[in-house]
Amino acid sequence: MKIQNLLVTGGCGFIGSNFIHYIFRQPDFEGRIINIDALTYAGNPFNVATVKDAYGERYHFRRIDICDFPSLESVFADFEIDAVCHFAAESHVDRSIKRPDAFVNTNIIGTFNLLECARSKGEEFLLFHHISTDEVYGSLGPDGAFTEETPYRPNSPYSASKASSDHLVRSYNRTFGLPTTLSNCSNNYGPYQFPEKLIPLMILNALEYQSLPVYGDGKNVRDWLYVEDHCEAILTIMKQGRRGETYNVGGATELENIAIVENICDLVDEYAGRRAGKAARRHLITYVADRPGHDRRYAIDFSKLTTELDWIPRETFSSGLRKTVSWYLEHRNWVADVRTKDYQRWIEQQYGRMP
Ligand code: NAD
Ligand code: TYD
């Protein structure tokens, strides 16, 4: 790849940090990564703690909010940014129901700011890759799958804000000729995912014999992709994807939530063993009130990515879930850190308060 100075936004979050580890392992990537992240509750500098030692001057981190346009302009100038891989977002649907404002600011205004900075670079700018979600397409009935032609019908403030950012990206390609690619991916799982999303939350609650809150009847369906497969798909699209195009990314693994939670209970029983006097962890499953506007089913047709760019997911759900459960059991300090308020205080001491 010709890219020399790749700006990764949200590189301390779940997928962004996995991507930074992944791209530095690729022998044909010789450029620098400039990671900007506001370090919200979901951003954790420890996710990339080893990267500076391993890659030295090829890695830089700045604590920046993508809503802060002057700071973004400085980073684009100082590091001569020639490409962007944009992960930074507010990403949790339940939070978007409680406090949609941060979603509108970060996901829409933040993306707009990045697009403007990229546009101002003119001809020297090589690529803006935007990471999005299959949730922009809305909810499916029992049959069918989202294709790249499916009309957008977002149902949550999260998916609406992502849909809006996708449209902005598309418009900057069509109107200004900005070289863009866009990927809409299904649910990811794997190491470094903040324990508010279904899989890590259930692993940790199961481990601690806390109740496992399953929304509604537990029969909502998601398609699941191991995070490293997503990273490979992103890099493939960045390298070979047609500019101005959208690619769906999926795991060909449609599962009801309840099946996943049961699977996790069994794995945690197997790995951690049962406490004396405790029943199998499946007994912790508790059906709770449904999420408002809860999309029933997502399924993704990623045949365009397979046909055009020869990408398929490598990990099976069974092996990926085993790896993930093991990772959370082996990284209890990471879990303890991201759950404490002390940790946010530590970030402020290290990086200062955000304006
Ligand atoms: P995450 O919540 O784990 O990480 C988001 C990161 O963005 C955090 O490090 C956070 O500090 C940072 N951030 C938030 N607001 C910011 C701001 N204003 N300025 C700078 N940084 C900010 O999210 P994730 O799961 O890694 O998702 C990454 C991207 O992938 C998002 O755009 C999301 O919409 C998309 N996506 C996620 C999934 C999934 O299953 N997790 C699936 C498809 C697409
Ligand atoms: P989540 O991980 O929040 O991802 P998304 O809403 O972006 O798909 O949720 C995945 C599914 O799991 C979704 O159908 C909601 C459900 N869910 C629960 O049943 N209980 C929970 O505690 C959480 C967090 C999610």
CSV table of C-alpha atoms and ligand atoms in Angstrom, one decimal:
chain,number,residue,atom,x,y,z
A,1,MET,CA,0.0,0.0,0.0
A,2,LYS,CA,1.2,3.5,-0.8
A,3,ILE,CA,-0.3,5.0,2.4
A,4,GLN,CA,2.4,6.5,4.5
A,5,ASN,CA,0.5,8.3,7.3
A,6,LEU,CA,-2.7,6.5,8.2
A,7,LEU,CA,-5.0,8.3,10.7
A,8,VAL,CA,-6.9,5.7,12.7
A,9,THR,CA,-9.7,7.2,14.7
A,10,GLY,CA,-11.0,5.3,17.8
A,11,GLY,CA,-7.9,3.2,17.9
A,12,CYS,CA,-8.2,2.6,21.6
A,13,GLY,CA,-11.7,1.0,21.2
A,14,PHE,CA,-12.6,-2.6,20.6
A,15,ILE,CA,-12.2,-2.9,16.8
A,16,GLY,CA,-9.8,0.0,16.3
A,17,SER,CA,-7.3,-1.5,18.7
A,18,ASN,CA,-7.5,-4.9,17.1
A,19,PHE,CA,-7.0,-3.2,13.8
A,20,ILE,CA,-3.9,-1.4,14.9
A,21,HIS,CA,-2.3,-4.7,16.1
A,22,TYR,CA,-3.5,-6.4,12.9
A,23,ILE,CA,-2.1,-3.9,10.4
A,24,PHE,CA,1.3,-3.6,12.1
A,25,ARG,CA,1.6,-7.4,11.7
A,26,GLN,CA,1.2,-7.1,7.9
A,27,PRO,CA,4.6,-7.2,6.1
A,28,ASP,CA,3.4,-5.0,3.3
A,29,PHE,CA,2.3,-2.1,5.6
A,30,GLU,CA,5.3,0.1,6.0
A,31,GLY,CA,3.6,3.4,7.0
A,32,ARG,CA,2.9,5.2,10.2
A,33,ILE,CA,-0.2,5.0,12.3
A,34,ILE,CA,-1.5,8.1,14.0
A,35,ASN,CA,-4.2,7.0,16.5
A,36,ILE,CA,-6.6,9.6,17.7
A,37,ASP,CA,-9.1,8.8,20.4
A,38,ALA,CA,-11.0,10.8,22.9
A,39,LEU,CA,-10.7,8.0,25.5
A,40,THR,CA,-14.4,7.9,26.4
A,41,TYR,CA,-15.5,5.2,28.7
A,42,ALA,CA,-15.0,2.8,25.8
A,43,GLY,CA,-11.5,3.8,24.8
A,44,ASN,CA,-8.7,2.2,26.7
A,45,PRO,CA,-5.0,3.1,26.0
A,46,PHE,CA,-4.0,-0.3,27.5
A,47,ASN,CA,-5.5,-2.0,24.4
A,48,VAL,CA,-2.6,-0.6,22.4
A,49,ALA,CA,0.0,-0.4,25.2
A,50,THR,CA,2.5,-2.6,23.6
A,51,VAL,CA,2.4,-0.9,20.2
A,52,LYS,CA,4.7,2.0,20.9
A,53,ASP,CA,7.5,-0.2,22.2
A,54,ALA,CA,7.1,-2.6,19.3
A,55,TYR,CA,6.9,0.0,16.4
A,56,GLY,CA,8.5,3.2,17.8
A,57,GLU,CA,8.2,6.2,15.6
A,58,ARG,CA,5.8,4.3,13.3
A,59,TYR,CA,3.1,4.8,16.0
A,60,HIS,CA,1.8,8.0,17.5
A,61,PHE,CA,-1.2,8.6,19.8
A,62,ARG,CA,-3.1,11.9,20.4
A,63,ARG,CA,-6.0,12.2,22.7
A,64,ILE,CA,-8.4,14.2,20.5
A,65,ASP,CA,-12.1,14.5,20.2
A,66,ILE,CA,-13.2,14.2,16.5
A,67,CYS,CA,-15.7,17.0,17.3
A,68,ASP,CA,-12.8,19.4,17.9
A,69,PHE,CA,-12.1,20.6,14.4
A,70,PRO,CA,-9.0,22.8,15.1
A,71,SER,CA,-7.2,19.9,16.8
A,72,LEU,CA,-8.1,17.6,13.8
A,73,GLU,CA,-6.7,20.2,11.4
A,74,SER,CA,-3.4,20.3,13.4
A,75,VAL,CA,-3.1,16.5,13.3
A,76,PHE,CA,-3.7,16.4,9.6
A,77,ALA,CA,-1.0,19.0,9.0
A,78,ASP,CA,1.5,17.8,11.6
A,79,PHE,CA,1.5,14.2,10.4
A,80,GLU,CA,0.8,14.8,6.7
A,81,ILE,CA,-2.1,12.5,6.9
A,82,ASP,CA,-2.8,10.8,3.5
A,83,ALA,CA,-5.5,8.3,4.5
A,84,VAL,CA,-8.1,7.7,7.2
A,85,CYS,CA,-9.5,4.6,8.7
A,86,HIS,CA,-12.5,5.9,10.8
A,87,PHE,CA,-13.6,3.7,13.7
A,88,ALA,CA,-14.4,6.4,16.3
A,89,ALA,CA,-18.0,6.4,17.3
A,90,GLU,CA,-20.4,6.0,20.1
A,91,SER,CA,-21.3,2.4,19.5
A,92,HIS,CA,-23.8,1.0,22.0
A,93,VAL,CA,-27.5,1.0,21.1
A,94,ASP,CA,-28.7,1.0,24.7
A,95,ARG,CA,-26.7,4.2,25.5
A,96,SER,CA,-28.2,5.8,22.3
A,97,ILE,CA,-31.6,5.2,23.7
A,98,LYS,CA,-30.7,6.9,27.0
A,99,ARG,CA,-28.5,9.8,25.7
A,100,PRO,CA,-28.7,10.2,21.9
A,101,ASP,CA,-26.8,13.6,21.9
A,102,ALA,CA,-23.3,12.1,22.0
A,103,PHE,CA,-24.2,9.9,19.1
A,104,VAL,CA,-25.3,12.8,17.0
A,105,ASN,CA,-22.2,14.8,17.9
A,106,THR,CA,-19.5,12.1,17.5
A,107,ASN,CA,-21.0,9.9,14.8
A,108,ILE,CA,-22.4,12.7,12.5
A,109,ILE,CA,-20.5,15.9,13.3
A,110,GLY,CA,-17.2,14.1,14.0
A,111,THR,CA,-17.4,12.2,10.7
A,112,PHE,CA,-18.2,15.5,8.9
A,113,ASN,CA,-15.1,17.1,10.5
A,114,LEU,CA,-12.9,14.3,9.4
A,115,LEU,CA,-14.3,14.4,5.8
A,116,GLU,CA,-13.6,18.2,5.7
A,117,CYS,CA,-10.0,17.7,6.8
A,118,ALA,CA,-9.5,15.0,4.3
A,119,ARG,CA,-11.1,17.1,1.5
A,120,SER,CA,-8.8,20.0,2.3
A,121,LYS,CA,-5.8,17.8,1.5
A,122,GLY,CA,-6.8,17.8,-2.2
A,123,GLU,CA,-5.0,15.4,-4.6
A,124,GLU,CA,-2.5,14.1,-2.1
A,125,PHE,CA,-5.2,12.4,-0.1
A,126,LEU,CA,-5.5,8.7,-0.9
A,127,LEU,CA,-8.3,7.1,1.0
A,128,PHE,CA,-11.1,7.7,3.6
A,129,HIS,CA,-12.3,4.3,4.8
A,130,HIS,CA,-15.4,4.5,6.9
A,131,ILE,CA,-16.4,1.7,9.3
A,132,SER,CA,-20.1,1.2,9.6
A,133,THR,CA,-22.7,-1.3,10.7
A,134,ASP,CA,-25.4,-3.5,9.2
A,135,GLU,CA,-27.8,-1.9,11.6
A,136,VAL,CA,-28.3,1.0,9.1
A,137,TYR,CA,-30.5,-1.4,7.0
A,138,GLY,CA,-33.1,-1.9,9.8
A,139,SER,CA,-34.7,-5.1,10.8
A,140,LEU,CA,-35.4,-8.3,8.8
A,141,GLY,CA,-38.2,-10.8,9.0
A,142,PRO,CA,-37.5,-14.5,9.1
A,143,ASP,CA,-36.0,-14.6,5.5
A,144,GLY,CA,-33.6,-12.7,3.4
A,145,ALA,CA,-30.4,-10.8,4.0
A,146,PHE,CA,-29.1,-7.2,3.6
A,147,THR,CA,-27.3,-6.4,0.4
A,148,GLU,CA,-25.5,-3.2,-0.5
A,149,GLU,CA,-28.6,-2.2,-2.3
A,150,THR,CA,-31.0,-2.6,0.6
A,151,PRO,CA,-32.6,0.8,1.5
A,152,TYR,CA,-31.5,2.3,4.8
A,153,ARG,CA,-34.1,2.0,7.5
A,154,PRO,CA,-32.3,2.7,10.8
A,155,ASN,CA,-34.4,2.1,14.0
A,156,SER,CA,-32.2,3.3,16.9
A,157,PRO,CA,-30.5,6.7,17.4
A,158,TYR,CA,-27.2,4.7,17.1
A,159,SER,CA,-28.0,3.3,13.7
A,160,ALA,CA,-29.6,6.5,12.5
A,161,SER,CA,-26.4,8.4,13.4
A,162,LYS,CA,-24.3,5.8,11.6
A,163,ALA,CA,-26.6,6.0,8.6
A,164,SER,CA,-26.2,9.7,8.5
A,165,SER,CA,-22.4,9.4,8.6
A,166,ASP,CA,-22.5,6.8,5.8
A,167,HIS,CA,-24.5,9.3,3.6
A,168,LEU,CA,-22.0,12.0,4.3
A,169,VAL,CA,-19.2,9.7,3.2
A,170,ARG,CA,-21.0,8.8,0.0
A,171,SER,CA,-21.8,12.4,-0.7
A,172,TYR,CA,-18.1,13.5,-0.3
A,173,ASN,CA,-17.2,10.9,-2.9
A,174,ARG,CA,-20.0,11.8,-5.4
A,175,THR,CA,-19.7,15.6,-4.9
A,176,PHE,CA,-16.1,16.2,-4.2
A,177,GLY,CA,-14.4,13.1,-5.7
A,178,LEU,CA,-13.0,12.2,-2.3
A,179,PRO,CA,-11.6,8.6,-2.6
A,180,THR,CA,-13.7,6.7,-0.1
A,181,THR,CA,-14.6,3.1,0.8
A,182,LEU,CA,-17.3,2.1,3.2
A,183,SER,CA,-17.9,-1.2,5.0
A,184,ASN,CA,-21.1,-2.2,6.8
A,185,CYS,CA,-20.4,-5.1,9.1
A,186,SER,CA,-22.4,-7.4,11.4
A,187,ASN,CA,-21.9,-7.9,15.1
A,188,ASN,CA,-18.2,-8.3,16.1
A,189,TYR,CA,-16.9,-10.2,19.1
A,190,GLY,CA,-13.4,-10.9,20.4
A,191,PRO,CA,-10.7,-9.5,22.7
A,192,TYR,CA,-10.9,-5.9,24.1
A,193,GLN,CA,-14.7,-5.5,23.7
A,194,PHE,CA,-16.1,-3.2,26.4
A,195,PRO,CA,-18.2,-5.4,28.7
A,196,GLU,CA,-21.5,-3.7,28.0
A,197,LYS,CA,-22.1,-5.6,24.7
A,198,LEU,CA,-23.8,-9.0,24.7
A,199,ILE,CA,-20.9,-11.4,24.6
A,200,PRO,CA,-18.4,-9.9,27.0
A,201,LEU,CA,-21.2,-8.8,29.4
A,202,MET,CA,-22.5,-12.4,29.6
A,203,ILE,CA,-19.0,-13.9,30.0
A,204,LEU,CA,-18.2,-11.7,32.9
A,205,ASN,CA,-21.6,-11.9,34.6
A,206,ALA,CA,-21.6,-15.7,34.2
A,207,LEU,CA,-18.1,-15.9,35.7
A,208,GLU,CA,-19.3,-13.9,38.7
A,209,TYR,CA,-22.6,-15.7,39.1
A,210,GLN,CA,-24.5,-12.5,38.3
A,211,SER,CA,-27.8,-12.7,36.4
A,212,LEU,CA,-27.7,-12.8,32.6
A,213,PRO,CA,-30.3,-10.3,31.3
A,214,VAL,CA,-31.8,-11.5,28.0
A,215,TYR,CA,-34.0,-8.9,26.3
A,216,GLY,CA,-37.5,-9.9,25.3
A,217,ASP,CA,-37.9,-13.6,24.3
A,218,GLY,CA,-34.2,-14.0,23.5
A,219,LYS,CA,-35.0,-14.9,19.9
A,220,ASN,CA,-33.6,-11.8,18.2
A,221,VAL,CA,-31.0,-12.9,15.6
A,222,ARG,CA,-27.7,-11.3,14.9
A,223,ASP,CA,-24.9,-12.3,12.5
A,224,TRP,CA,-21.5,-12.7,14.3
A,225,LEU,CA,-18.0,-12.1,13.1
A,226,TYR,CA,-14.7,-12.6,14.9
A,227,VAL,CA,-13.0,-9.2,15.1
A,228,GLU,CA,-9.8,-10.2,13.4
A,229,ASP,CA,-11.8,-11.3,10.4
A,230,HIS,CA,-13.3,-7.9,10.3
A,231,CYS,CA,-9.8,-6.3,10.5
A,232,GLU,CA,-8.8,-8.5,7.5
A,233,ALA,CA,-11.9,-7.4,5.6
A,234,ILE,CA,-11.2,-3.7,6.3
A,235,LEU,CA,-7.6,-3.9,5.1
A,236,THR,CA,-8.7,-5.9,2.0
A,237,ILE,CA,-11.2,-3.2,1.1
A,238,MET,CA,-8.7,-0.4,1.7
A,239,LYS,CA,-6.2,-2.1,-0.6
A,240,GLN,CA,-8.4,-3.4,-3.4
A,241,GLY,CA,-11.9,-2.0,-2.9
A,242,ARG,CA,-13.3,0.2,-5.7
A,243,ARG,CA,-13.3,3.8,-4.6
A,244,GLY,CA,-16.8,5.2,-3.9
A,245,GLU,CA,-18.1,1.7,-3.2
A,246,THR,CA,-19.8,0.0,-0.2
A,247,TYR,CA,-19.0,-3.5,0.9
A,248,ASN,CA,-21.0,-5.6,3.4
A,249,VAL,CA,-19.0,-7.7,5.8
A,250,GLY,CA,-20.4,-10.7,7.7
A,251,GLY,CA,-19.7,-13.9,9.4
A,252,ALA,CA,-22.3,-16.2,7.9
A,253,THR,CA,-23.2,-17.0,11.5
A,254,GLU,CA,-26.8,-16.2,12.3
A,255,LEU,CA,-27.7,-17.0,15.9
A,256,GLU,CA,-30.5,-16.3,18.3
A,257,ASN,CA,-29.3,-14.4,21.4
A,258,ILE,CA,-30.4,-17.1,23.7
A,259,ALA,CA,-28.3,-19.7,21.9
A,260,ILE,CA,-25.2,-17.5,22.4
A,261,VAL,CA,-25.9,-16.9,26.1
A,262,GLU,CA,-26.4,-20.7,26.7
A,263,ASN,CA,-23.2,-21.4,24.8
A,264,ILE,CA,-21.3,-18.9,27.0
A,265,CYS,CA,-22.7,-20.4,30.2
A,266,ASP,CA,-21.5,-23.9,29.2
A,267,LEU,CA,-18.0,-22.6,28.2
A,268,VAL,CA,-17.6,-20.6,31.4
A,269,ASP,CA,-18.7,-23.7,33.4
A,270,GLU,CA,-16.1,-25.7,31.5
A,271,TYR,CA,-13.2,-23.2,31.8
A,272,ALA,CA,-13.8,-21.7,35.2
A,273,GLY,CA,-15.4,-24.7,36.8
A,274,ARG,CA,-18.5,-24.5,39.1
A,275,ARG,CA,-18.3,-23.0,42.5
A,276,ALA,CA,-19.2,-25.5,45.3
A,277,GLY,CA,-23.0,-25.6,45.8
A,278,LYS,CA,-23.7,-23.6,42.6
A,279,ALA,CA,-25.9,-24.9,39.7
A,280,ALA,CA,-25.0,-24.8,36.0
A,281,ARG,CA,-24.7,-21.2,34.9
A,282,ARG,CA,-27.6,-21.5,32.5
A,283,HIS,CA,-29.8,-21.0,35.6
A,284,LEU,CA,-28.5,-17.4,35.7
A,285,ILE,CA,-30.4,-16.5,32.5
A,286,THR,CA,-33.1,-14.0,33.3
A,287,TYR,CA,-35.6,-12.7,30.7
A,288,VAL,CA,-36.0,-8.9,31.1
A,289,ALA,CA,-38.0,-6.2,29.4
A,290,ASP,CA,-37.2,-5.8,25.8
A,291,ARG,CA,-35.1,-3.0,24.3
A,292,PRO,CA,-37.3,-0.3,22.7
A,293,GLY,CA,-37.2,-0.5,19.0
A,294,HIS,CA,-35.3,-3.8,19.2
A,295,ASP,CA,-34.4,-5.0,15.7
A,296,ARG,CA,-35.6,-8.6,15.3
A,297,ARG,CA,-33.1,-10.0,12.9
A,298,TYR,CA,-30.0,-9.0,11.0
A,299,ALA,CA,-28.4,-11.1,8.3
A,300,ILE,CA,-25.8,-10.0,5.8
A,301,ASP,CA,-25.1,-10.9,2.2
A,302,PHE,CA,-21.4,-10.3,1.8
A,303,SER,CA,-21.1,-12.0,-1.6
A,304,LYS,CA,-19.8,-8.7,-3.2
A,305,LEU,CA,-16.8,-8.8,-0.9
A,306,THR,CA,-16.2,-12.5,-1.7
A,307,THR,CA,-16.7,-12.2,-5.4
A,308,GLU,CA,-14.8,-9.0,-6.0
A,309,LEU,CA,-12.1,-9.2,-3.4
A,310,ASP,CA,-11.9,-12.8,-2.5
A,311,TRP,CA,-12.6,-12.3,1.3
A,312,ILE,CA,-14.3,-14.9,3.5
A,313,PRO,CA,-14.3,-15.2,7.3
A,314,ARG,CA,-11.7,-17.6,8.6
A,315,GLU,CA,-12.9,-18.1,12.2
A,316,THR,CA,-15.8,-20.4,13.1
A,317,PHE,CA,-18.1,-19.1,15.8
A,318,SER,CA,-17.3,-22.1,17.9
A,319,SER,CA,-13.5,-21.5,17.9
A,320,GLY,CA,-13.9,-17.7,18.0
A,321,LEU,CA,-16.1,-17.9,21.1
A,322,ARG,CA,-13.7,-20.2,22.8
A,323,LYS,CA,-10.9,-17.8,22.2
A,324,THR,CA,-13.0,-14.9,23.4
A,325,VAL,CA,-14.1,-16.6,26.6
A,326,SER,CA,-10.5,-17.6,27.4
A,327,TRP,CA,-9.3,-14.1,26.7
A,328,TYR,CA,-11.7,-12.6,29.2
A,329,LEU,CA,-10.8,-15.2,31.8
A,330,GLU,CA,-7.1,-14.5,31.3
A,331,HIS,CA,-7.4,-10.7,31.4
A,332,ARG,CA,-9.1,-10.1,34.7
A,333,ASN,CA,-6.9,-6.9,35.3
A,334,TRP,CA,-8.1,-5.4,32.1
A,335,VAL,CA,-11.7,-6.1,33.1
A,336,ALA,CA,-11.2,-4.6,36.6
A,337,ASP,CA,-9.6,-1.5,35.1
A,338,VAL,CA,-12.3,-0.7,32.5
A,339,ARG,CA,-14.9,-1.1,35.2
A,340,THR,CA,-13.5,1.3,37.8
A,341,LYS,CA,-13.9,5.1,38.1
A,342,ASP,CA,-10.2,5.2,39.2
A,343,TYR,CA,-9.3,4.3,35.7
A,344,GLN,CA,-11.0,7.4,34.3
A,345,ARG,CA,-9.2,9.4,36.9
A,346,TRP,CA,-5.9,7.8,35.8
A,347,ILE,CA,-6.6,8.8,32.2
A,348,GLU,CA,-7.2,12.4,33.2
A,349,GLN,CA,-3.9,12.4,35.1
A,350,GLN,CA,-2.0,11.0,32.0
A,351,TYR,CA,-3.7,12.9,29.3
A,352,GLY,CA,-5.4,15.8,31.0
A,353,ARG,CA,-9.1,16.7,30.9
A,354,MET,CA,-10.8,17.0,27.6
A,355,PRO,CA,-11.9,20.7,26.9
B,1,NAD,P1,-16.0,1.1,20.8
B,1,NAD,O1,-17.1,1.8,21.5
B,1,NAD,O2,-15.4,-0.1,21.4
B,1,NAD,O3,-14.8,2.1,20.5
B,1,NAD,C1,-15.1,3.4,20.0
B,1,NAD,C2,-13.8,4.2,20.2
B,1,NAD,O4,-14.1,5.5,19.7
B,1,NAD,C3,-13.4,4.4,21.7
B,1,NAD,O5,-12.0,4.2,21.8
B,1,NAD,C4,-13.8,5.8,22.0
B,1,NAD,O6,-12.9,6.4,23.0
B,1,NAD,C5,-13.6,6.5,20.7
B,1,NAD,N1,-14.4,7.7,20.6
B,1,NAD,C6,-15.7,7.8,20.9
B,1,NAD,N2,-16.1,9.1,20.7
B,1,NAD,C7,-15.0,9.8,20.2
B,1,NAD,C8,-14.8,11.1,19.8
B,1,NAD,N3,-15.8,12.0,19.9
B,1,NAD,N4,-13.6,11.4,19.4
B,1,NAD,C9,-12.6,10.5,19.3
B,1,NAD,N5,-12.7,9.3,19.7
B,1,NAD,C10,-13.9,8.9,20.2
B,1,NAD,O7,-16.6,0.7,19.4
B,1,NAD,P2,-16.2,-0.5,18.4
B,1,NAD,O8,-17.1,-1.6,18.8
B,1,NAD,O9,-14.8,-0.7,18.4
B,1,NAD,O10,-16.7,0.1,17.0
B,1,NAD,C11,-15.8,0.8,16.1
B,1,NAD,C12,-16.6,1.2,14.9
B,1,NAD,O11,-17.1,0.0,14.3
B,1,NAD,C13,-17.8,2.1,15.2
B,1,NAD,O12,-17.8,3.0,14.1
B,1,NAD,C14,-19.0,1.1,15.1
B,1,NAD,O13,-20.1,1.8,14.6
B,1,NAD,C15,-18.5,0.1,14.0
B,1,NAD,N6,-19.1,-1.2,14.1
B,1,NAD,C16,-19.0,-1.9,15.3
B,1,NAD,C17,-19.6,-3.2,15.4
B,1,NAD,C18,-19.5,-4.0,16.6
B,1,NAD,O14,-20.1,-5.1,16.7
B,1,NAD,N7,-18.8,-3.6,17.7
B,1,NAD,C19,-20.1,-3.8,14.2
B,1,NAD,C20,-20.1,-3.0,13.0
B,1,NAD,C21,-19.6,-1.7,13.0
B,2,TYD,P1,-25.4,-5.7,21.5
B,2,TYD,O1,-24.2,-6.4,21.9
B,2,TYD,O2,-25.8,-4.5,22.3
B,2,TYD,O3,-25.3,-5.3,20.0
B,2,TYD,P2,-26.4,-4.7,19.0
B,2,TYD,O4,-27.5,-4.2,19.7
B,2,TYD,O5,-25.6,-3.6,18.3
B,2,TYD,O6,-26.8,-5.8,18.0
B,2,TYD,O7,-26.7,-6.7,21.6
B,2,TYD,C1,-26.7,-7.9,20.8
B,2,TYD,C2,-28.0,-8.5,21.0
B,2,TYD,O8,-28.1,-8.9,22.3
B,2,TYD,C3,-29.2,-7.6,20.8
B,2,TYD,O9,-30.3,-8.3,20.2
B,2,TYD,C4,-29.6,-7.1,22.2
B,2,TYD,C5,-29.3,-8.4,23.0
B,2,TYD,N1,-28.8,-8.1,24.4
B,2,TYD,C6,-29.5,-8.7,25.5
B,2,TYD,O10,-30.4,-9.6,25.3
B,2,TYD,N2,-29.0,-8.5,26.7
B,2,TYD,C7,-28.0,-7.6,27.0
B,2,TYD,O11,-27.7,-7.4,28.2
B,2,TYD,C8,-27.4,-6.9,25.9
B,2,TYD,C9,-26.3,-5.9,26.1
B,2,TYD,C10,-27.8,-7.2,24.6
